[in-house]
MMTF fields as JSON, N, C-alpha, C and O atoms, coordinates in Angstrom:
{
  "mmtfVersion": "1.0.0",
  "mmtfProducer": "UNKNOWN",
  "numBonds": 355,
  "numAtoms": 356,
  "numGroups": 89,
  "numChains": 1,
  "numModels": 1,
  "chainsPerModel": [1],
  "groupsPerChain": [89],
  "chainIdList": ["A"],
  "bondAtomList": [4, 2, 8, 6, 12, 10, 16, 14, 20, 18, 24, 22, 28, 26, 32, 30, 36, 34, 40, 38, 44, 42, 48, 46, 52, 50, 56, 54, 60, 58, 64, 62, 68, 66, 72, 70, 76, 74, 80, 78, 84, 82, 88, 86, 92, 90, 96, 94, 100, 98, 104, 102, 108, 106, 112, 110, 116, 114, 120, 118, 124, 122, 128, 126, 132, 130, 136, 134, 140, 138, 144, 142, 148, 146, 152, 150, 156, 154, 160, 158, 164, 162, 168, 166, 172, 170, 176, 174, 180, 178, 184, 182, 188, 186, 192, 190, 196, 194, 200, 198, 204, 202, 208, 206, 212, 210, 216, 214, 220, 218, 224, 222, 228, 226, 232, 230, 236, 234, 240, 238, 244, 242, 248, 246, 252, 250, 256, 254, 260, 258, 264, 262, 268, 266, 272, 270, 276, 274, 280, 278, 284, 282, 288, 286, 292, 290, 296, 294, 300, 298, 304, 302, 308, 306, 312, 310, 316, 314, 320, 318, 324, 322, 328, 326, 332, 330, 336, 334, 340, 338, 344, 342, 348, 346, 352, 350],
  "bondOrderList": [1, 1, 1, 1, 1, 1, 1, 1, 1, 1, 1, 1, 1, 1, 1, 1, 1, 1, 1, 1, 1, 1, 1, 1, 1, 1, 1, 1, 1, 1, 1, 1, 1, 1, 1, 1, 1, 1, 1, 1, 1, 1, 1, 1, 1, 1, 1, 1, 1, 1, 1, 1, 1, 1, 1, 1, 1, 1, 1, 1, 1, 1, 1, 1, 1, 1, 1, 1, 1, 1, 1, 1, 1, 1, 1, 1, 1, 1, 1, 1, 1, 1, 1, 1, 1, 1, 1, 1],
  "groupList": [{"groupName": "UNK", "atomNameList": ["N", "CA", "C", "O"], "elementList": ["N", "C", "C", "O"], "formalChargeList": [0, 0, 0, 0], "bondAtomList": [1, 0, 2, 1, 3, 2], "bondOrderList": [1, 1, 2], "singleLetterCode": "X", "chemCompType": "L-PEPTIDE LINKING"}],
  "groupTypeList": [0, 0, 0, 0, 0, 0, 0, 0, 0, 0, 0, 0, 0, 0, 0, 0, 0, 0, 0, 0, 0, 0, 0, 0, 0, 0, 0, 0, 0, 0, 0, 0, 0, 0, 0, 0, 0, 0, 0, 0, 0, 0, 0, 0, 0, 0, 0, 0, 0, 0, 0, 0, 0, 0, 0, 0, 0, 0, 0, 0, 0, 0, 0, 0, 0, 0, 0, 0, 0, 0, 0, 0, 0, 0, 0, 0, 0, 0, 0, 0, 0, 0, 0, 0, 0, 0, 0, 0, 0],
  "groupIdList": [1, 2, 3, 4, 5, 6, 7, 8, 9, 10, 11, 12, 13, 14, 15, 16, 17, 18, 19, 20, 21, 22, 23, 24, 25, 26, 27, 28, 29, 30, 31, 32, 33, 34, 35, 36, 37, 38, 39, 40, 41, 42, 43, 44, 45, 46, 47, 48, 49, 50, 51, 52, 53, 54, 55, 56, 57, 58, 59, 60, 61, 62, 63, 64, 65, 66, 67, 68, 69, 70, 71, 72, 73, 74, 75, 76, 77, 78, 79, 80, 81, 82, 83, 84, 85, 86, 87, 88, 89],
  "secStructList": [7, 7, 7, 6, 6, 2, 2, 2, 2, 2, 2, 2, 2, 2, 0, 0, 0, 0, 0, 6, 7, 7, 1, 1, 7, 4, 4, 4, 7, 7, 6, 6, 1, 5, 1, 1, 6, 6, 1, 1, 7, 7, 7, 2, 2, 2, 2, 2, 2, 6, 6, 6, 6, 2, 2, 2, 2, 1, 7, 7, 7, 7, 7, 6, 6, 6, 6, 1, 4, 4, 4, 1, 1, 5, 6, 6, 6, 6, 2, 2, 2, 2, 2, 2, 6, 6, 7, 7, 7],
  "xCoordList": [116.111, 116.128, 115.337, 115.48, 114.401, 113.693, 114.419, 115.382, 114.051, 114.902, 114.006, 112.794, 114.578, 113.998, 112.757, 112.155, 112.406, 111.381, 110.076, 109.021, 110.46, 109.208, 109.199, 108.197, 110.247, 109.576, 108.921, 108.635, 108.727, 108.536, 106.966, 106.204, 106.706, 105.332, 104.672, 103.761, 105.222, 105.016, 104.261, 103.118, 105.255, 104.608, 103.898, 103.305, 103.824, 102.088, 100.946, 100.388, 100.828, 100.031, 99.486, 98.272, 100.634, 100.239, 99.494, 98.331, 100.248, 99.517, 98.546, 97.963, 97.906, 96.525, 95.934, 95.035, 96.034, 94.915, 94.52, 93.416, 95.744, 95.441, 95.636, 94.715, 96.763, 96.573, 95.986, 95.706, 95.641, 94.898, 92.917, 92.232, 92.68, 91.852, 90.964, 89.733, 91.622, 91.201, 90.394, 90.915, 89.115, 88.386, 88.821, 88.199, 90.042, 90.441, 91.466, 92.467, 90.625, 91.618, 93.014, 92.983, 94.214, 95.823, 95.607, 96.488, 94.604, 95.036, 94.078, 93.863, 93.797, 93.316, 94.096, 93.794, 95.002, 96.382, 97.307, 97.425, 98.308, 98.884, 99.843, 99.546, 101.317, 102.17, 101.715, 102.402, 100.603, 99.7, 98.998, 98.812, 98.419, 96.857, 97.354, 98.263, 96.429, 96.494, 96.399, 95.754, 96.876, 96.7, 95.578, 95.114, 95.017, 93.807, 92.676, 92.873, 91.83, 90.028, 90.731, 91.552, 89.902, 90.059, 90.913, 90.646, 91.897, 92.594, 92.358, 91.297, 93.434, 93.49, 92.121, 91.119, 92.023, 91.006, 91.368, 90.437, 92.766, 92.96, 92.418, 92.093, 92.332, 91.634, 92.708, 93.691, 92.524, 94.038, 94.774, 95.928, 93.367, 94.078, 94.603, 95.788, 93.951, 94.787, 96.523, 97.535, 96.211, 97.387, 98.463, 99.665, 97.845, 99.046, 99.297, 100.313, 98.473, 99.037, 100.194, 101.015, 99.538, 100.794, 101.743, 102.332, 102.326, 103.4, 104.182, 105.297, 103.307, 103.724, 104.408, 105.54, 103.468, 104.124, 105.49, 106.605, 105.108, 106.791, 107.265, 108.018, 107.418, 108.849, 109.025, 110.179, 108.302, 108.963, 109.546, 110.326, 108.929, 109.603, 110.739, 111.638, 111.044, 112.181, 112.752, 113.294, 112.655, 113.788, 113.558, 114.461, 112.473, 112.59, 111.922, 111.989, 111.218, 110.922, 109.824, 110.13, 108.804, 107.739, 107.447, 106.679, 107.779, 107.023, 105.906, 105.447, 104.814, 103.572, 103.302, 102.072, 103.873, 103.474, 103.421, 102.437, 104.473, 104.428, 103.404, 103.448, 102.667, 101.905, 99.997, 99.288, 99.75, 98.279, 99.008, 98.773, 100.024, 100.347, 100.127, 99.837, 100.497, 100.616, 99.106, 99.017, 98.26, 97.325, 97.326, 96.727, 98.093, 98.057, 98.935, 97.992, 99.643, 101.162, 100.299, 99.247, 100.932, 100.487, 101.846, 102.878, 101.321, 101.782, 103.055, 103.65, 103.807, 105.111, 105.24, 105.699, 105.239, 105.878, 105.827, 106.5, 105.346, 105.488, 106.515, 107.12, 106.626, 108.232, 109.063, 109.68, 109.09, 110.276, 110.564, 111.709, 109.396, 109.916, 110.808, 111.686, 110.34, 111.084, 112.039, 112.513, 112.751, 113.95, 114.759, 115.843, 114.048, 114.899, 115.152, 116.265, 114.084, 114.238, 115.475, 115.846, 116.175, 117.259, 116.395, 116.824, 115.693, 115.065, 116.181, 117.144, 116.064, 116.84, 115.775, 114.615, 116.032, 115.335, 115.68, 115.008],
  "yCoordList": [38.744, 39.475, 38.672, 37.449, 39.348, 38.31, 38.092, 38.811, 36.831, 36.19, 36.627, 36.435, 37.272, 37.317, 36.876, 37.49, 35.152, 34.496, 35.73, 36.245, 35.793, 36.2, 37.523, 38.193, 38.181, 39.413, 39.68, 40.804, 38.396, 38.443, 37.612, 37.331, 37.35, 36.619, 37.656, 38.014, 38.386, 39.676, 40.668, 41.111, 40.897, 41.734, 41.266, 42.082, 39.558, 39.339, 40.041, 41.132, 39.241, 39.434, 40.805, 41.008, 42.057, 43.255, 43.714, 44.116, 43.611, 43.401, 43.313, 44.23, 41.621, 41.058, 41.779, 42.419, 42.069, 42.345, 44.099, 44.612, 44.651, 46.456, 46.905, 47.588, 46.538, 47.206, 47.086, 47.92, 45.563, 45.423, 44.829, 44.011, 45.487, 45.182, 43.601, 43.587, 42.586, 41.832, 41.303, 41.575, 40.537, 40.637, 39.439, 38.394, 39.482, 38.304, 39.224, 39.915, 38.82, 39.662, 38.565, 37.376, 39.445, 39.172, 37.959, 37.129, 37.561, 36.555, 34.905, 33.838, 35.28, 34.333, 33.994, 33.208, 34.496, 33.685, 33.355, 33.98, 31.853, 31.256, 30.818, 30.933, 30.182, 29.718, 28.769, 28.342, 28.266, 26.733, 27.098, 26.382, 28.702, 29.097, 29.247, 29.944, 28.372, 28.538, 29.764, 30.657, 29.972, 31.015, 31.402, 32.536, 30.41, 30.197, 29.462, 29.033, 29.245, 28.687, 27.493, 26.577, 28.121, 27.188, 27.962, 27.96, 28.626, 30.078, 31.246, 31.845, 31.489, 33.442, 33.245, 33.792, 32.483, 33.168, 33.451, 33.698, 33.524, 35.172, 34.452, 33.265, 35.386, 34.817, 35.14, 35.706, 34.736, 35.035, 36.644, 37.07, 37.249, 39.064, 39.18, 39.511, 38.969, 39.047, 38.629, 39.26, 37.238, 36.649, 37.221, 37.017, 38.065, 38.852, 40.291, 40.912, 40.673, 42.451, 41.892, 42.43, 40.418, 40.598, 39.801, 39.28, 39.326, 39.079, 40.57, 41.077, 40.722, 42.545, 42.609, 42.154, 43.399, 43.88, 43.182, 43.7, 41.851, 41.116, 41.537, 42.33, 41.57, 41.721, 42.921, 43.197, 44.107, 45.378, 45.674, 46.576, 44.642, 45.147, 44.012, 44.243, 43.089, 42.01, 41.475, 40.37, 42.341, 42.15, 40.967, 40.875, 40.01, 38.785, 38.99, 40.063, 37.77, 37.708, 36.679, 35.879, 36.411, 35.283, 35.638, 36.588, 35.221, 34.329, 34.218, 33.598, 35.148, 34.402, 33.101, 33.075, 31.477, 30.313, 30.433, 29.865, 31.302, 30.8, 31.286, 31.087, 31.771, 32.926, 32.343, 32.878, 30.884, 30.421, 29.575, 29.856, 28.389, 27.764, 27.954, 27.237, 29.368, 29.924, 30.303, 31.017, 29.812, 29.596, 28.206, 28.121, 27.084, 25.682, 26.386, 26.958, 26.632, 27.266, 27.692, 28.267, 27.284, 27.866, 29.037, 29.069, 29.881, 31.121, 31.307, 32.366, 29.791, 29.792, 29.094, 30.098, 28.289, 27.674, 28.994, 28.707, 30.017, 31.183, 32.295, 32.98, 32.381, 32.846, 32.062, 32.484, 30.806, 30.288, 30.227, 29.983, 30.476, 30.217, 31.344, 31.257, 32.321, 33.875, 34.189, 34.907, 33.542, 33.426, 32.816, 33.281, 31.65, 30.737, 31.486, 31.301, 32.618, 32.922, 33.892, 34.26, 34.369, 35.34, 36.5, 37.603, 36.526, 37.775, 38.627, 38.03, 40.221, 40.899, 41.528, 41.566, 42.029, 42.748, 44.163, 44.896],
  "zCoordList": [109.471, 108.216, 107.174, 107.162, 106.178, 105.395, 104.569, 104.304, 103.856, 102.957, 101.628, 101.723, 100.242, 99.384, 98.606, 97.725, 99.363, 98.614, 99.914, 99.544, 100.789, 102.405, 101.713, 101.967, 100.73, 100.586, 99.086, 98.672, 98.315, 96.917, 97.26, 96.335, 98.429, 99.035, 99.141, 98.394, 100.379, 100.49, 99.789, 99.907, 99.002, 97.83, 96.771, 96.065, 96.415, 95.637, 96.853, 96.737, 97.808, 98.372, 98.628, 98.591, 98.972, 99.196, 97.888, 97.875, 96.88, 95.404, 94.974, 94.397, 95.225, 94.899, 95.78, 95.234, 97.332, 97.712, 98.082, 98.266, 98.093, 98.453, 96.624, 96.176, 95.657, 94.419, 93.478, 92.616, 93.595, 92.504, 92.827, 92.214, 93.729, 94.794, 94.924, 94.903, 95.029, 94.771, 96.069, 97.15, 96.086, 97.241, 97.921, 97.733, 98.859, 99.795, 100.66, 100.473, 101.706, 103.246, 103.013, 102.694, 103.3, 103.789, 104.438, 104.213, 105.257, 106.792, 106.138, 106.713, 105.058, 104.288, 103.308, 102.41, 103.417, 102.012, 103.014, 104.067, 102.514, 103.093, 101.661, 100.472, 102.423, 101.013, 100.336, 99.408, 100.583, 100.275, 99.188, 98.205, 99.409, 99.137, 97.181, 96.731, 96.414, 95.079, 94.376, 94.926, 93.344, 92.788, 92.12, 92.239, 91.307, 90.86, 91.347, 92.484, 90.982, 91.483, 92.931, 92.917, 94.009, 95.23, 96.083, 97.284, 95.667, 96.717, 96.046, 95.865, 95.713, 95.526, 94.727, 95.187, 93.54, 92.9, 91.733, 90.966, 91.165, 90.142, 89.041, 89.051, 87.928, 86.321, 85.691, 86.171, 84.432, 83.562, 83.425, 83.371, 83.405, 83.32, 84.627, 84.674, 85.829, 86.989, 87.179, 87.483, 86.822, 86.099, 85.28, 85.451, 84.24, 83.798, 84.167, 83.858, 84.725, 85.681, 87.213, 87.957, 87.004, 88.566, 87.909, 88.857, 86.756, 86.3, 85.553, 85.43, 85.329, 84.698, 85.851, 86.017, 87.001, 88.355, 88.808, 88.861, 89.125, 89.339, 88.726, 89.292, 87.234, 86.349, 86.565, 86.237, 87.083, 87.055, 88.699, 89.004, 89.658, 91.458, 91.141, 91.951, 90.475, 90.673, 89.536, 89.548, 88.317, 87.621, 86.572, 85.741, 86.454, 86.105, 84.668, 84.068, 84.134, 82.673, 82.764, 83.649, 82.273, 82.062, 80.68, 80.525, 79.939, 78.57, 78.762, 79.722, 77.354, 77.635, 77.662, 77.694, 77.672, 77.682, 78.706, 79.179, 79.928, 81.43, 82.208, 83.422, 81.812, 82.438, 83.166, 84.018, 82.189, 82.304, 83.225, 84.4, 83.002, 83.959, 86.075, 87.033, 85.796, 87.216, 88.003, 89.001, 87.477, 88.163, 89.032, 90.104, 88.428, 88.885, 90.008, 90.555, 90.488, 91.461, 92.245, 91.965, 93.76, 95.146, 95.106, 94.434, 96.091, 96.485, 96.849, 96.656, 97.673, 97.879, 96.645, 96.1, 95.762, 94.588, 93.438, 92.449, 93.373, 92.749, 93.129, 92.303, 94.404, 95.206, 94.423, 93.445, 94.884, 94.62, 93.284, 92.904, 92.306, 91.16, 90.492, 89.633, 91.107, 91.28, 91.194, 90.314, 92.447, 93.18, 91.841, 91.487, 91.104, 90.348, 89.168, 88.677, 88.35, 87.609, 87.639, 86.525, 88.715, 89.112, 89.716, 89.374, 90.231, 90.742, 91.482, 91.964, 91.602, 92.18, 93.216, 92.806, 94.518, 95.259, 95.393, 96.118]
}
């Protein structure tokens, strides 16, 4: 059964790469892969449509201060931060 963080991975990824069409195939992101320059890629507007998106599939809250930070954050340290904020599934 997945554990909340495998399905909050999940769904960035389905996210960045089928909704918000961002140009990086699924099998090229990993929990390692950065969010910003050197993995995913994203730029700050990217950055804030998929914090939008989180807060509306899981319940949570980011402050704009938190929001530039999360480019430094790999893909599992953004789950988990999720999870911490109380995310609901």
């Amino acid at each position: 059964m997945p554990t909340l963080e495998n399905e909050i991975r999940d769904f960035i990824v389905t996210t960045v790469v089928k909704d918000m069409n961002h140009p990086i195939a699924p099998d090229e992101v990993d929990v390692q892969s950065p969010l910003g320059s050197g993995g995913i890629d994203l730029d700050s507007l990217s950055l804030i449509e998929l914090t939008m998106r989180l807060e509306r599939r899981f319940n949570v809250q980011f402050p704009e201060t938190d929001i530039e930070p999360l480019g430094a954050m790999t893909l599992g340290e953004l789950a988990a931060d999720i999870v911490e904020r109380g995310a609901t599934a």
